[in-house]
Tab-separated table of C-alpha atoms in Angstrom:
chain	number	residue	atom	x	y	z
D	388	UNK	CA	-64.429	138.154	-6.526
D	389	UNK	CA	-68.069	138.801	-5.951
D	390	UNK	CA	-69.189	138.044	-2.383
D	391	UNK	CA	-72.039	135.593	-2.203
D	392	UNK	CA	-75.076	135.544	0.217
D	393	UNK	CA	-74.571	133.922	3.621
D	394	UNK	CA	-76.790	131.531	5.365
D	395	UNK	CA	-77.479	133.917	7.988
D	396	UNK	CA	-78.955	136.453	5.380
D	397	UNK	CA	-81.843	133.707	4.939
D	398	UNK	CA	-84.952	134.066	7.033
D	399	UNK	CA	-84.749	131.652	10.008
D	400	UNK	CA	-88.426	130.197	8.789
D	401	UNK	CA	-86.931	129.746	5.213
D	402	UNK	CA	-83.712	127.882	6.611
D	403	UNK	CA	-86.156	125.393	8.784
D	404	UNK	CA	-88.333	124.842	5.714
D	405	UNK	CA	-85.416	123.721	3.547
D	406	UNK	CA	-83.894	121.430	6.525
D	407	UNK	CA	-87.356	119.959	6.910
D	408	UNK	CA	-86.987	118.726	3.390
D	409	UNK	CA	-83.301	117.746	3.618
D	410	UNK	CA	-82.338	120.768	1.361
D	411	UNK	CA	-79.042	123.094	1.737
D	412	UNK	CA	-78.500	126.122	-0.166
D	413	UNK	CA	-75.189	125.837	-2.053
D	414	UNK	CA	-74.080	129.479	-2.520
D	415	UNK	CA	-73.074	130.148	0.931
D	416	UNK	CA	-70.830	127.323	0.977
D	417	UNK	CA	-69.714	127.454	-2.896
D	418	UNK	CA	-66.359	129.235	-2.256
D	419	UNK	CA	-65.431	126.380	0.606
D	420	UNK	CA	-66.087	123.461	-1.808
D	421	UNK	CA	-64.832	125.260	-4.950
D	422	UNK	CA	-62.260	127.552	-3.695
D	423	UNK	CA	-60.536	129.911	-6.168
D	424	UNK	CA	-57.025	128.736	-7.711
D	425	UNK	CA	-56.070	126.052	-5.059
D	426	UNK	CA	-57.912	123.391	-3.250
D	427	UNK	CA	-58.595	123.677	0.304
D	428	UNK	CA	-56.255	121.126	2.007
D	429	UNK	CA	-56.424	119.523	5.531
D	430	UNK	CA	-53.361	117.670	4.982
D	431	UNK	CA	-50.417	119.100	6.944
D	432	UNK	CA	-46.664	118.730	6.476
D	433	UNK	CA	-45.680	116.273	9.360
D	434	UNK	CA	-42.947	113.888	10.403
D	435	UNK	CA	-43.238	110.601	12.410
D	436	UNK	CA	-39.855	109.784	14.100
D	437	UNK	CA	-38.968	106.133	14.257
D	438	UNK	CA	-36.703	106.502	17.404
D	439	UNK	CA	-39.622	108.152	19.237
D	440	UNK	CA	-42.626	105.812	18.058
D	441	UNK	CA	-40.407	102.222	18.279
D	442	UNK	CA	-40.684	102.328	22.287
D	443	UNK	CA	-44.285	103.034	22.032
D	444	UNK	CA	-44.613	99.999	19.503
D	445	UNK	CA	-42.785	97.417	21.399
D	446	UNK	CA	-44.551	98.411	24.515
D	447	UNK	CA	-47.920	97.859	22.290
D	448	UNK	CA	-46.550	94.328	22.213
D	449	UNK	CA	-46.016	93.809	25.910
D	450	UNK	CA	-49.639	95.344	26.506
D	451	UNK	CA	-51.538	93.747	23.801
D	452	UNK	CA	-51.232	90.089	22.573
D	453	UNK	CA	-51.945	89.413	19.013
D	454	UNK	CA	-55.099	87.695	19.831
D	455	UNK	CA	-56.604	90.840	21.163
D	456	UNK	CA	-55.182	93.101	18.303
D	457	UNK	CA	-55.401	90.913	15.183
D	458	UNK	CA	-53.138	93.425	13.633
D	459	UNK	CA	-50.826	95.351	16.295
D	460	UNK	CA	-50.588	98.942	14.467
D	461	UNK	CA	-50.001	102.465	15.606
D	462	UNK	CA	-51.393	104.645	13.214
D	463	UNK	CA	-49.705	107.612	11.847
D	464	UNK	CA	-52.300	110.303	11.815
D	465	UNK	CA	-51.957	113.627	10.242
D	466	UNK	CA	-53.437	116.464	12.668
D	467	UNK	CA	-54.723	118.518	9.936
D	468	UNK	CA	-57.488	115.755	9.387
D	469	UNK	CA	-57.918	115.138	13.158
D	470	UNK	CA	-56.307	112.139	14.851
D	471	UNK	CA	-59.677	110.055	15.059
D	472	UNK	CA	-59.762	110.177	11.389
D	473	UNK	CA	-56.570	107.965	11.150
D	474	UNK	CA	-55.459	109.171	8.005
D	475	UNK	CA	-52.068	110.643	6.701
D	476	UNK	CA	-53.581	112.456	3.844
D	477	UNK	CA	-57.022	112.669	2.169
D	478	UNK	CA	-56.453	109.126	0.322
D	479	UNK	CA	-53.377	107.458	2.260
D	480	UNK	CA	-53.446	105.584	5.479
D	481	UNK	CA	-50.039	104.971	7.406
D	482	UNK	CA	-49.526	102.500	10.150
D	483	UNK	CA	-46.409	100.998	11.895
D	484	UNK	CA	-47.431	97.186	12.447
D	485	UNK	CA	-45.266	95.136	14.954
D	486	UNK	CA	-45.118	91.186	14.570
D	487	UNK	CA	-43.094	89.342	17.502
D	488	UNK	CA	-41.447	85.883	17.223
D	489	UNK	CA	-43.917	82.889	16.784
D	490	UNK	CA	-46.788	85.167	16.314
D	491	UNK	CA	-49.361	84.749	13.480
D	492	UNK	CA	-51.652	87.589	12.097
D	493	UNK	CA	-54.698	85.834	10.890
D	494	UNK	CA	-55.626	85.511	7.271
D	495	UNK	CA	-58.220	88.005	6.063
D	496	UNK	CA	-59.137	89.940	2.847
D	497	UNK	CA	-60.329	93.582	2.387
D	498	UNK	CA	-61.340	96.005	-0.011
D	499	UNK	CA	-58.746	98.498	0.523
D	500	UNK	CA	-55.237	98.038	-1.328
D	501	UNK	CA	-52.321	97.828	1.138
D	502	UNK	CA	-48.357	97.531	0.668
D	503	UNK	CA	-45.840	96.662	3.360
D	504	UNK	CA	-42.538	98.415	3.239
D	505	UNK	CA	-40.365	96.352	6.107
D	506	UNK	CA	-38.588	98.628	8.496
D	507	UNK	CA	-36.764	96.246	10.552
D	508	UNK	CA	-35.935	92.481	11.450
D	509	UNK	CA	-35.770	89.193	9.766
D	510	UNK	CA	-37.837	86.065	9.725
D	511	UNK	CA	-41.276	87.223	9.142
D	512	UNK	CA	-43.297	86.431	6.185
D	513	UNK	CA	-46.466	87.532	4.357
D	514	UNK	CA	-48.513	84.739	2.556
D	515	UNK	CA	-50.669	86.487	-0.108
D	516	UNK	CA	-52.822	84.623	-2.318
D	517	UNK	CA	-50.768	81.400	-1.801
D	518	UNK	CA	-47.334	83.102	-2.230
D	519	UNK	CA	-45.295	83.232	0.649
D	520	UNK	CA	-43.273	86.452	0.720
D	521	UNK	CA	-40.313	86.530	2.900
D	522	UNK	CA	-39.777	90.088	4.795
D	523	UNK	CA	-36.464	91.850	4.664
D	524	UNK	CA	-35.599	95.659	5.502
D	525	UNK	CA	-36.582	97.978	2.379
D	526	UNK	CA	-38.748	95.060	0.598
D	527	UNK	CA	-42.189	96.196	-0.541
D	528	UNK	CA	-44.956	93.550	-0.544
D	529	UNK	CA	-48.308	93.877	-2.026
D	530	UNK	CA	-51.685	92.885	-0.628
D	531	UNK	CA	-54.015	94.080	-3.316
D	532	UNK	CA	-57.948	94.558	-2.781
D	533	UNK	CA	-59.573	91.402	-2.449
D	534	UNK	CA	-56.549	89.114	-1.986
D	535	UNK	CA	-56.152	86.822	1.032
D	536	UNK	CA	-53.184	87.529	3.272
D	537	UNK	CA	-51.693	86.712	6.555
D	538	UNK	CA	-48.341	87.529	8.465
D	539	UNK	CA	-46.182	84.882	10.435
D	540	UNK	CA	-42.860	85.144	12.057
D	541	UNK	CA	-40.298	82.446	12.273
D	542	UNK	CA	-37.641	84.424	13.583
D	543	UNK	CA	-36.089	85.533	16.924
D	544	UNK	CA	-36.363	89.451	16.823
D	545	UNK	CA	-39.437	91.768	16.495
D	546	UNK	CA	-40.202	92.541	12.856
D	547	UNK	CA	-41.604	96.094	11.915
D	548	UNK	CA	-43.154	97.394	8.748
D	549	UNK	CA	-45.054	100.334	7.241
D	550	UNK	CA	-48.487	99.691	6.195
D	551	UNK	CA	-49.582	101.956	3.314
D	552	UNK	CA	-53.451	101.673	2.531
D	553	UNK	CA	-55.804	103.550	0.345
D	554	UNK	CA	-58.081	103.173	3.211
D	555	UNK	CA	-59.435	106.798	3.607
D	556	UNK	CA	-60.573	106.870	-0.015
D	557	UNK	CA	-62.359	103.277	0.143
D	558	UNK	CA	-63.799	104.103	3.768
D	559	UNK	CA	-65.265	107.527	2.127
D	560	UNK	CA	-66.957	105.782	-0.586
D	561	UNK	CA	-68.525	103.328	1.789
D	562	UNK	CA	-66.911	100.359	0.106
D	563	UNK	CA	-64.676	99.452	3.151
D	564	UNK	CA	-65.101	95.891	4.510
D	565	UNK	CA	-62.959	92.876	5.425
D	566	UNK	CA	-63.495	88.996	5.454
D	567	UNK	CA	-61.901	86.571	7.835
D	568	UNK	CA	-60.448	83.547	6.378
D	569	UNK	CA	-58.635	80.287	7.397
D	570	UNK	CA	-54.563	79.795	7.311
D	571	UNK	CA	-53.695	79.388	3.643
D	572	UNK	CA	-51.766	76.664	1.895
D	573	UNK	CA	-48.616	78.112	0.507
D	574	UNK	CA	-48.367	77.209	-3.237
D	575	UNK	CA	-45.673	79.424	-4.241
D	576	UNK	CA	-42.689	81.549	-3.221
D	577	UNK	CA	-40.352	84.272	-4.630
D	578	UNK	CA	-42.263	84.536	-7.730
D	579	UNK	CA	-40.633	87.960	-8.310
D	580	UNK	CA	-37.528	86.162	-9.517
D	581	UNK	CA	-39.572	85.354	-12.761
D	582	UNK	CA	-39.046	89.218	-13.238
D	583	UNK	CA	-35.376	89.608	-11.963
D	584	UNK	CA	-34.188	91.152	-15.285
D	585	UNK	CA	-35.656	94.240	-16.887
D	586	UNK	CA	-37.253	93.452	-20.389
D	587	UNK	CA	-37.441	89.815	-19.893
D	588	UNK	CA	-40.822	88.353	-18.917
D	589	UNK	CA	-42.045	84.598	-18.481
D	590	UNK	CA	-43.501	83.503	-22.039
D	591	UNK	CA	-44.214	79.866	-21.857
D	592	UNK	CA	-44.592	78.042	-25.315
D	593	UNK	CA	-44.732	81.821	-27.019
D	594	UNK	CA	-47.636	82.779	-24.970
D	595	UNK	CA	-47.725	86.075	-23.016
D	596	UNK	CA	-49.600	87.648	-20.240
D	597	UNK	CA	-49.903	86.272	-16.677
D	598	UNK	CA	-53.189	84.644	-15.321
D	599	UNK	CA	-52.670	86.513	-12.024
D	600	UNK	CA	-53.813	90.213	-12.009
D	601	UNK	CA	-50.861	90.959	-9.806
D	602	UNK	CA	-48.084	88.996	-11.388
D	603	UNK	CA	-45.416	90.470	-8.699
D	604	UNK	CA	-46.301	90.703	-5.034
D	605	UNK	CA	-42.677	91.133	-3.603
D	606	UNK	CA	-40.262	93.797	-4.753
D	607	UNK	CA	-36.955	93.040	-2.969
D	608	UNK	CA	-35.137	96.119	-1.904
D	609	UNK	CA	-31.897	94.560	-2.977
D	610	UNK	CA	-33.068	94.769	-6.605
D	611	UNK	CA	-34.534	98.227	-6.345
D	612	UNK	CA	-31.287	99.531	-4.821
D	613	UNK	CA	-29.089	98.001	-7.555
D	614	UNK	CA	-31.192	99.582	-10.155
D	615	UNK	CA	-30.922	102.920	-8.435
D	616	UNK	CA	-27.310	102.661	-8.121
D	617	UNK	CA	-27.082	101.395	-11.927
D	618	UNK	CA	-29.130	104.267	-13.109
D	619	UNK	CA	-26.927	106.746	-11.225
D	620	UNK	CA	-23.973	105.466	-12.734
D	621	UNK	CA	-25.159	105.052	-16.349
D	622	UNK	CA	-26.919	108.508	-16.451
D	623	UNK	CA	-24.958	110.721	-14.140
D	624	UNK	CA	-26.868	113.905	-15.676
D	625	UNK	CA	-30.392	112.339	-14.927
D	626	UNK	CA	-32.120	114.888	-12.759
D	627	UNK	CA	-33.579	112.750	-10.384
D	628	UNK	CA	-32.333	108.930	-9.707
D	629	UNK	CA	-35.895	107.431	-9.257
D	630	UNK	CA	-37.426	103.919	-10.017
D	631	UNK	CA	-41.242	103.034	-9.962
D	632	UNK	CA	-42.832	99.909	-8.728
D	633	UNK	CA	-44.869	98.547	-11.506
D	634	UNK	CA	-46.646	95.786	-12.748
D	635	UNK	CA	-43.984	93.690	-14.828
D	636	UNK	CA	-46.253	92.513	-17.368
D	637	UNK	CA	-47.938	95.744	-18.558
D	638	UNK	CA	-45.838	98.562	-17.066
D	639	UNK	CA	-48.772	100.011	-15.213
D	640	UNK	CA	-48.570	101.267	-11.634
D	641	UNK	CA	-48.282	98.194	-9.350
D	642	UNK	CA	-51.590	99.210	-7.435
D	643	UNK	CA	-54.853	100.987	-8.460
D	644	UNK	CA	-55.132	103.892	-6.491
D	645	UNK	CA	-51.701	104.734	-4.747
D	646	UNK	CA	-48.244	104.951	-6.545
D	647	UNK	CA	-44.858	103.907	-5.260
D	648	UNK	CA	-41.413	104.531	-6.329
D	649	UNK	CA	-37.955	104.611	-4.817
D	650	UNK	CA	-35.597	107.573	-4.892
D	651	UNK	CA	-31.944	107.842	-4.530
D	652	UNK	CA	-30.271	110.986	-3.298
D	653	UNK	CA	-26.498	111.175	-4.460
D	654	UNK	CA	-24.057	112.437	-1.983
D	655	UNK	CA	-24.780	116.159	-1.249
D	656	UNK	CA	-27.538	116.340	-3.898
D	657	UNK	CA	-30.489	118.588	-3.524
D	658	UNK	CA	-33.560	117.890	-5.320
D	659	UNK	CA	-36.350	120.179	-6.036
D	660	UNK	CA	-39.669	118.356	-6.709
D	661	UNK	CA	-42.447	120.508	-8.460
D	662	UNK	CA	-45.836	121.444	-7.088
D	663	UNK	CA	-47.918	118.497	-7.976
D	664	UNK	CA	-51.554	117.784	-7.060
D	665	UNK	CA	-51.043	114.507	-5.108
D	666	UNK	CA	-50.140	114.290	-1.612
D	667	UNK	CA	-46.850	112.279	-0.915
D	668	UNK	CA	-45.232	110.433	1.806
D	669	UNK	CA	-41.634	109.960	2.126
D	670	UNK	CA	-39.803	107.092	4.194
D	671	UNK	CA	-36.261	107.092	4.390
D	672	UNK	CA	-34.688	103.444	3.786
D	673	UNK	CA	-31.015	104.425	4.270
D	674	UNK	CA	-28.848	107.462	4.746
D	675	UNK	CA	-29.641	110.746	5.972
D	676	UNK	CA	-31.944	113.450	4.261
D	677	UNK	CA	-33.668	116.804	4.844
D	678	UNK	CA	-37.136	117.545	3.635
D	679	UNK	CA	-38.569	121.039	3.149
D	680	UNK	CA	-42.145	121.377	2.557
D	681	UNK	CA	-43.423	125.007	2.828
D	682	UNK	CA	-42.093	126.448	6.090
D	683	UNK	CA	-41.625	123.056	7.620
D	684	UNK	CA	-38.148	121.479	7.707
D	685	UNK	CA	-37.606	117.865	8.749
D	686	UNK	CA	-34.440	115.883	9.391
D	687	UNK	CA	-34.964	112.210	8.223
D	688	UNK	CA	-33.017	109.360	9.876
D	689	UNK	CA	-33.503	105.960	8.778
D	690	UNK	CA	-37.317	104.465	9.084
D	691	UNK	CA	-38.610	108.196	9.732
D	692	UNK	CA	-41.626	109.177	7.833
D	693	UNK	CA	-43.078	112.317	6.511
D	694	UNK	CA	-46.119	113.473	4.517
D	695	UNK	CA	-46.573	116.714	2.126
D	696	UNK	CA	-49.814	118.135	1.199
D	697	UNK	CA	-50.632	118.216	-2.469
D	698	UNK	CA	-49.947	121.431	-4.621
D	699	UNK	CA	-46.797	122.183	-2.636
D	700	UNK	CA	-43.177	122.098	-3.767
D	701	UNK	CA	-40.927	119.824	-1.897
D	702	UNK	CA	-37.049	119.989	-1.572
D	703	UNK	CA	-35.028	116.820	-0.534
D	704	UNK	CA	-31.543	117.062	0.578
D	705	UNK	CA	-28.805	114.263	1.004
D	706	UNK	CA	-27.275	115.246	4.510
D	707	UNK	CA	-23.991	113.211	3.506
D	708	UNK	CA	-21.381	114.543	1.244
D	709	UNK	CA	-20.093	110.975	0.862
D	710	UNK	CA	-22.874	108.534	0.787
D	711	UNK	CA	-26.154	108.155	-0.937
D	712	UNK	CA	-29.521	108.315	0.609
D	713	UNK	CA	-32.602	106.009	-0.408
D	714	UNK	CA	-35.866	107.035	0.015
D	715	UNK	CA	-39.321	105.169	-0.293
D	716	UNK	CA	-42.195	107.406	-1.791
D	717	UNK	CA	-45.979	106.970	-1.946
D	718	UNK	CA	-48.482	109.161	-3.582
D	719	UNK	CA	-51.800	109.470	-4.801
D	720	UNK	CA	-50.903	109.979	-8.590
D	721	UNK	CA	-52.742	106.825	-10.057
D	722	UNK	CA	-55.988	108.018	-8.291
D	723	UNK	CA	-55.469	111.834	-9.523
D	724	UNK	CA	-55.015	110.714	-13.061
D	725	UNK	CA	-57.685	108.354	-12.999
D	726	UNK	CA	-60.091	111.225	-12.042
D	727	UNK	CA	-58.646	113.567	-14.449
D	728	UNK	CA	-57.183	116.086	-11.902
D	729	UNK	CA	-53.584	115.276	-12.150
D	730	UNK	CA	-51.748	118.528	-12.095
D	731	UNK	CA	-48.067	119.708	-12.196
D	732	UNK	CA	-47.687	123.478	-11.280
D	733	UNK	CA	-44.451	125.599	-12.402
């Protein structure tokens, strides 16, 4: 490939003249913004151990009252982007959030989309757009862009969940902001039961289509787990036992920018995922798994989380020969498909 001219090759007076008019020559940086063959990636393979971070999260509960934090979160930052950027990948933000008994995280809404994957504890809830969504281990709760949401805790033990947001992208486009609000009136609860059976949706007086843009806000882990076990039993030869979290009215991704799914690894199974353009996050719900990403090897225990950069093959292995392992997956696929850059490489 032909070598291009460098910035230092240009006379100082010329460079100063360009700078005075806010101009920059492209050719010295062309290979860095359009590298040959494979994008330049800051996202690194990295794992966050829940056993190691949990004491620090609980200590945050002792050090900072909810009134001084609003959202008490430890951000899972990818060192490839710099810890100050607070991002796991180019478009994914991750955070472990703690809510203690009796606490209430006030109502607000914001432009980034968010989901909550419940990690531990019982008795907490998230109210989204008037719907009260109970929180149990493995449940996925949506708080989409522009919807009011707040968190409360009526139980007796700490509740922790994993926040997954498209905050880095929304922040980069200079569209990230939040609006504070008052406590919501609860108008509905457990609306996900309207979609509890596959292929069956509400159709009052022969009409179809929910008035809600996000008709399902809570995806119970009990239902997703049962679906995975049923799929594994009914299709024993299927390559990957995986289900996607989708809008039950139209089958599209449950949110606009990031995609979410649950994956079951059969006892002793090794699954080789192809190199795809989107970065991926793996969060272990049950069991034990090994994740191989390039030269990195991670042994995941329940509630551990790891990140894989895009354009990189990933190997997942169930460490148990007798029990299945269950993994929650978040990735950037919907964004890449909308941009027309989604790619799978052999």
